[in-house]
CSV table of N, CA, C and O in Angstrom, one decimal:
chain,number,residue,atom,x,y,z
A,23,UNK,N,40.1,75.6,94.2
A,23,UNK,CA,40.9,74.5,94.7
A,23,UNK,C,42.4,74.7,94.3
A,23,UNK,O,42.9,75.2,93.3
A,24,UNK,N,42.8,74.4,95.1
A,24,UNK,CA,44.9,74.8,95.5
A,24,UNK,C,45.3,73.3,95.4
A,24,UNK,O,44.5,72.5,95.6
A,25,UNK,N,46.8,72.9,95.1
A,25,UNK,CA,47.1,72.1,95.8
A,25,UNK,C,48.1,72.3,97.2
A,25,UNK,O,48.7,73.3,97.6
A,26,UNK,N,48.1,71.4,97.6
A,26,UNK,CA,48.7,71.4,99.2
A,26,UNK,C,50.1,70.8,99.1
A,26,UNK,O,50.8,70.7,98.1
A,27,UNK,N,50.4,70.2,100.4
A,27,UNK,CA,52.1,69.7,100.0
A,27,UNK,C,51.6,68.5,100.7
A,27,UNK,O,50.6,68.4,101.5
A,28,UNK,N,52.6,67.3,100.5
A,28,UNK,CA,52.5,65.8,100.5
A,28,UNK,C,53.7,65.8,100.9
A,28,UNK,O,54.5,66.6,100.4
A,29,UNK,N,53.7,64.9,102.0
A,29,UNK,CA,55.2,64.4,102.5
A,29,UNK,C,55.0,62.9,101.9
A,29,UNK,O,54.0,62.3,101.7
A,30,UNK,N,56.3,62.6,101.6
A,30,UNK,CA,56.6,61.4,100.8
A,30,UNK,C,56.8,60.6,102.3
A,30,UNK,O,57.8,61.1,102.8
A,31,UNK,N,56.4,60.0,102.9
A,31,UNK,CA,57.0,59.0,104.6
A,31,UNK,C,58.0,58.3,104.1
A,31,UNK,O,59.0,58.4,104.8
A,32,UNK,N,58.2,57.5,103.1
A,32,UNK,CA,59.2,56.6,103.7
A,32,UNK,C,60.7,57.1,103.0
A,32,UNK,O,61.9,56.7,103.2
A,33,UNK,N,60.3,58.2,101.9
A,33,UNK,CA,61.6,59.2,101.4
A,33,UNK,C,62.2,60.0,102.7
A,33,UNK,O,63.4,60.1,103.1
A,34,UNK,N,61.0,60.4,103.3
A,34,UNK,CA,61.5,61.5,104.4
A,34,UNK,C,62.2,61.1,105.4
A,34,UNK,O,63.1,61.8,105.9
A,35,UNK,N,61.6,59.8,105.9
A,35,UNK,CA,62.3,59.2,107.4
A,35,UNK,C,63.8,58.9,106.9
A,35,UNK,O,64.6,59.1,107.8
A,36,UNK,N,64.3,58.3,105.6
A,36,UNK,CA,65.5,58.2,105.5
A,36,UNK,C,66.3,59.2,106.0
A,36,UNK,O,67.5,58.9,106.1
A,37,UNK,N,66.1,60.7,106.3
A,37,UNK,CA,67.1,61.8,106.3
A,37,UNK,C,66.7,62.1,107.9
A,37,UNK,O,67.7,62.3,108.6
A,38,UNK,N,66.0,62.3,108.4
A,38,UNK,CA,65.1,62.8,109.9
A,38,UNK,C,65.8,64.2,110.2
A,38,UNK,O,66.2,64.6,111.2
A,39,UNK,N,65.7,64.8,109.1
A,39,UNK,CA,66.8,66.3,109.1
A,39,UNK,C,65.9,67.4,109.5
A,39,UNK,O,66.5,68.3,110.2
A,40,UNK,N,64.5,67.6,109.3
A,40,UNK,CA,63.0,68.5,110.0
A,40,UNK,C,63.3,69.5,109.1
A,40,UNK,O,62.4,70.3,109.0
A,41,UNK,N,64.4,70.0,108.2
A,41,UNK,CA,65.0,71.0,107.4
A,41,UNK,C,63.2,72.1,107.1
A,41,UNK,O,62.9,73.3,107.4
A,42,UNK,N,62.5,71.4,106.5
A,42,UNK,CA,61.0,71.9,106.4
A,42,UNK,C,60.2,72.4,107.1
A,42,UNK,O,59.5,73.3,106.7
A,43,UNK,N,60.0,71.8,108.4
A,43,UNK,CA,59.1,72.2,109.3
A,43,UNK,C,59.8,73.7,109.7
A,43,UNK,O,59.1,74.6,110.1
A,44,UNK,N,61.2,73.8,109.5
A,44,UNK,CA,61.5,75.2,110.2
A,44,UNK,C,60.8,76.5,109.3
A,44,UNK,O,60.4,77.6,109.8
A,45,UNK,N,60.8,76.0,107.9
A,45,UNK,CA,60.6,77.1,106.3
A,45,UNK,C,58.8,77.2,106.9
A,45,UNK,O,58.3,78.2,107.4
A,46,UNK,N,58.5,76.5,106.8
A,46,UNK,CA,57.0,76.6,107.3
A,46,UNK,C,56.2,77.7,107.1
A,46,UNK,O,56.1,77.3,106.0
A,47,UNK,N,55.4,78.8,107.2
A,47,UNK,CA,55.1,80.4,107.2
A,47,UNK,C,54.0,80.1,107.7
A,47,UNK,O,53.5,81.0,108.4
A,48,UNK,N,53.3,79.1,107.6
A,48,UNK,CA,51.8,78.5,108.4
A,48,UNK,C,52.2,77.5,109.5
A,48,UNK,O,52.9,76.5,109.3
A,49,UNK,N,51.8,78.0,111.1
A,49,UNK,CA,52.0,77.7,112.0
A,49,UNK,C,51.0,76.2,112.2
A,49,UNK,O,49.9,76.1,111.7
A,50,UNK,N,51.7,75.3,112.9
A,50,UNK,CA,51.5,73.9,112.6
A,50,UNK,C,50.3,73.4,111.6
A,50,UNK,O,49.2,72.9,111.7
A,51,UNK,N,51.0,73.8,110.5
A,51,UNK,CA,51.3,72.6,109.6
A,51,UNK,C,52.0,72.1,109.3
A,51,UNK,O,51.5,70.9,109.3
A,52,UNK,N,53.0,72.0,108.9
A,52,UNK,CA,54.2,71.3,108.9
A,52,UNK,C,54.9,70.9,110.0
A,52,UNK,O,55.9,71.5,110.4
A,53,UNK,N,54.5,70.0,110.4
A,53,UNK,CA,55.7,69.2,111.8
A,53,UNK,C,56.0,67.8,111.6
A,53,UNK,O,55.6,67.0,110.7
A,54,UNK,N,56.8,67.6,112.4
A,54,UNK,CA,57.5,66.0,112.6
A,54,UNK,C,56.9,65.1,114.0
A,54,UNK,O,56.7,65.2,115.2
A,55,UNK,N,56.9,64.2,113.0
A,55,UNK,CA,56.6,62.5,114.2
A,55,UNK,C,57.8,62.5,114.5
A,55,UNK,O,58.7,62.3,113.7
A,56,UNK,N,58.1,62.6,115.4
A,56,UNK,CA,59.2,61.7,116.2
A,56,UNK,C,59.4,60.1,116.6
A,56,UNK,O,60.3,59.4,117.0
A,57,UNK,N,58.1,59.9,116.2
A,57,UNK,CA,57.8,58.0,116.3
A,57,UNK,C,58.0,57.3,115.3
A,57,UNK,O,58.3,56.1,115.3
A,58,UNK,N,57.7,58.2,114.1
A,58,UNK,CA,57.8,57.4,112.7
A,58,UNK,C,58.7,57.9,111.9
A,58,UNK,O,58.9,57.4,110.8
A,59,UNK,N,59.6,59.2,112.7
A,59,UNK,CA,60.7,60.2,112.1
A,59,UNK,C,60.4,60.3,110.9
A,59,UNK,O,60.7,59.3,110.2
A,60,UNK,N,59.7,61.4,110.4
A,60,UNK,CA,59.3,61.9,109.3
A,60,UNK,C,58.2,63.3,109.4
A,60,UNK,O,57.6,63.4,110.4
A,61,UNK,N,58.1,64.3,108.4
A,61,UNK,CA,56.9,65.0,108.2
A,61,UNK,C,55.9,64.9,108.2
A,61,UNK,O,55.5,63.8,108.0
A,62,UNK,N,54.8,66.0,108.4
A,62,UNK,CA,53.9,65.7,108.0
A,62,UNK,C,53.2,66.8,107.8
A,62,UNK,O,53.6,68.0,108.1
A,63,UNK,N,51.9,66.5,107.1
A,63,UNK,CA,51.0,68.3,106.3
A,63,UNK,C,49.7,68.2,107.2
A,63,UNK,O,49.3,67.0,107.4
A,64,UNK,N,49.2,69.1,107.8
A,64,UNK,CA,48.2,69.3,108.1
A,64,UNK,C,47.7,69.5,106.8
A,64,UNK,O,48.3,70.3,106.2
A,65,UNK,N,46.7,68.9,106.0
A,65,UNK,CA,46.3,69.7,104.5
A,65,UNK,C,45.3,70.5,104.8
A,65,UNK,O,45.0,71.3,103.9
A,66,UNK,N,44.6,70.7,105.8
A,66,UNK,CA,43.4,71.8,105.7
A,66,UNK,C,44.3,73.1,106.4
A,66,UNK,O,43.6,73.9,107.0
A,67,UNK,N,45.4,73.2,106.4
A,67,UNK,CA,45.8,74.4,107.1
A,67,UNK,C,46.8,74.6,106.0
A,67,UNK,O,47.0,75.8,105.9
A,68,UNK,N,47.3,73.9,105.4
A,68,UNK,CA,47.8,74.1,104.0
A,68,UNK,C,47.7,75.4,102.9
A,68,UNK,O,46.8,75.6,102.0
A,69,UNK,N,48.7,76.2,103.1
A,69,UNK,CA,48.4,77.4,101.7
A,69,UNK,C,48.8,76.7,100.7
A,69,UNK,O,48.7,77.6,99.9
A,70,UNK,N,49.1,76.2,100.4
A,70,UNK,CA,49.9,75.7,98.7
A,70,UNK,C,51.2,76.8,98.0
A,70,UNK,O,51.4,77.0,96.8
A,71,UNK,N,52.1,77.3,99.6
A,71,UNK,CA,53.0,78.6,99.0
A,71,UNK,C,54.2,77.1,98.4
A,71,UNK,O,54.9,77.4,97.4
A,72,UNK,N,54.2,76.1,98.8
A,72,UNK,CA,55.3,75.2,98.2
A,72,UNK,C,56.9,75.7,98.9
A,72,UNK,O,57.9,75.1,98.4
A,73,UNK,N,57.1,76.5,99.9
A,73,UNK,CA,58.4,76.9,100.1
A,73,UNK,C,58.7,75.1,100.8
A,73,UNK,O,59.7,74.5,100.3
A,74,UNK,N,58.2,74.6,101.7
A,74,UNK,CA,58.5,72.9,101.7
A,74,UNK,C,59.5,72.4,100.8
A,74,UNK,O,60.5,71.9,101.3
A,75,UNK,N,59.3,72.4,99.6
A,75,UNK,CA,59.0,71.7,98.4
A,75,UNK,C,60.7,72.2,98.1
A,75,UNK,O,61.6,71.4,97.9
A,76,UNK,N,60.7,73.4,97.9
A,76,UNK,CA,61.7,74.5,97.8
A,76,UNK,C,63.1,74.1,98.4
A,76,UNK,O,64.1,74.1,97.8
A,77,UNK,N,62.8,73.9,99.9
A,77,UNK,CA,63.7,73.6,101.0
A,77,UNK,C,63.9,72.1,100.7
A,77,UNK,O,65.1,72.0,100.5
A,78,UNK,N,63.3,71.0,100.6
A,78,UNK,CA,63.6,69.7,100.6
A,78,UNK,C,63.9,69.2,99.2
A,78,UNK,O,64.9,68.4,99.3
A,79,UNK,N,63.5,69.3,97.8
A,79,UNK,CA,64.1,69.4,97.1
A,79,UNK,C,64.9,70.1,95.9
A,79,UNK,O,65.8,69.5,95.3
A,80,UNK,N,64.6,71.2,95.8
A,80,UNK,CA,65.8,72.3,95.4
A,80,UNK,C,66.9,72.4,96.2
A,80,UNK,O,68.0,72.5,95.6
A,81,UNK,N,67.0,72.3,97.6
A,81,UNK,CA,68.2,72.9,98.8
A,81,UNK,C,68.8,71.8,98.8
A,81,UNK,O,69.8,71.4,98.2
A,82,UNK,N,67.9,71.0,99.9
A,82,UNK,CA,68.4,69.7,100.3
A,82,UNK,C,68.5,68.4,99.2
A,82,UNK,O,69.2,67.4,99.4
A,83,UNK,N,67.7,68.6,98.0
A,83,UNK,CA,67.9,67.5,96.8
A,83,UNK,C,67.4,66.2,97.6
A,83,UNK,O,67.8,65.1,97.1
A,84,UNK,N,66.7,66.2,98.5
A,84,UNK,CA,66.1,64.8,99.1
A,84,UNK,C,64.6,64.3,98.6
A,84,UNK,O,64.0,63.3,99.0
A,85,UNK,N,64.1,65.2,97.7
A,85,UNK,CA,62.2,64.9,96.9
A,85,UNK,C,61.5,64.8,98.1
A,85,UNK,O,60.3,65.1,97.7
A,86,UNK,N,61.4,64.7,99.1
A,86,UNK,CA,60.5,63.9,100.2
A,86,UNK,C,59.2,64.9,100.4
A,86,UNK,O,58.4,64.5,101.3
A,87,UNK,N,58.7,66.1,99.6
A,87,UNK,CA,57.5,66.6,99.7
A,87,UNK,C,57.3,66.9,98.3
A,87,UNK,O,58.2,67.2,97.5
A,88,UNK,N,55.9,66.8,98.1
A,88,UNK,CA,55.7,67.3,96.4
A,88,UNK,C,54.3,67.9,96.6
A,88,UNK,O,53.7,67.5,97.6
A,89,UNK,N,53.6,68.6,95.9
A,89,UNK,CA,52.6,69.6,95.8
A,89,UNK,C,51.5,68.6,95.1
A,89,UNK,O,51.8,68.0,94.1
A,90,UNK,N,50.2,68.4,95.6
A,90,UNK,CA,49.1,67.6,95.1
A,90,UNK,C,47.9,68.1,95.2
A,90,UNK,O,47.6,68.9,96.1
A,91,UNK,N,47.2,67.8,94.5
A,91,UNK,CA,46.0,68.4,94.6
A,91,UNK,C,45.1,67.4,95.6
A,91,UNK,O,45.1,66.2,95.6
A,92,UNK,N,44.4,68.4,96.5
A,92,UNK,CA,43.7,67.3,97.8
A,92,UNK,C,42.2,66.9,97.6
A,92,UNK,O,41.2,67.4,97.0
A,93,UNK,N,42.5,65.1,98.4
A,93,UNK,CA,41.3,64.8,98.2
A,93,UNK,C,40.0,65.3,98.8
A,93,UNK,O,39.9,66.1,99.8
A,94,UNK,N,39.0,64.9,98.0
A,94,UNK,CA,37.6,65.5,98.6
A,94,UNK,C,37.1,64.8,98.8
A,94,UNK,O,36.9,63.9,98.0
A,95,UNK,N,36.6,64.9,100.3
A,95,UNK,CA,36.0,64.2,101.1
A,95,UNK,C,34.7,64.6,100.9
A,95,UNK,O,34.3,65.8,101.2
A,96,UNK,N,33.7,63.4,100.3
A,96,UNK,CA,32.0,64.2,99.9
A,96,UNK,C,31.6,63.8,101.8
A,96,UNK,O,32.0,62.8,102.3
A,97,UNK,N,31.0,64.5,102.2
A,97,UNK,CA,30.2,64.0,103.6
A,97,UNK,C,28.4,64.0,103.6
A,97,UNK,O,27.8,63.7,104.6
C-alpha cells in the first residue's frame, strides 16, 4: 500500500489556477471540475510520485493537495 494524493476542495477552488493537472505523469488522474472549480485524484489510477504536491505547495505555496494513505473499501 502507497499513499495517493488528496485535493484539499475548498483550499483548491480559492485559486482555480489547474497549475497540477498540467505536472500530472499519469494520464487522467489529475483533472479539474469546472462546476465546482477545483481538482481532483482519480485514486485508483494514482502512483503516489507526489509531483502534485510539489507543484501546488512547494511552487505555488497554496497546500491544496497532500499525500494520504487510501481508504479500503472491504467488498
Amino acid at each position: 500500500m502507497y499513499y495517493v494524493a488528496r485535493v484539499i476542495n475548498d483550499e483548491c477552488s480559492k485559486y482555480n489556477c489547474k497549475q497540477c493537472t498540467l505536472f500530472c505523469p499519469e494520464p487522467n488522474t489529475l483533472m479539474y471540475n469546472d462546476e465546482k472549480h477545483h481538482a481532483y485524484v482519480n485514486e485508483e489510477r494514482c502512483k503516489g510520485c507526489a509531483l502534485c504536491v510539489y507543484v501546488c505547495e512547494h511552487l505555488l505555496k497554496r497546500n491544496a493537495i497532500k499525500m494520504v494513505m487510501p481508504e479500503v473499501h472491504a467488498d
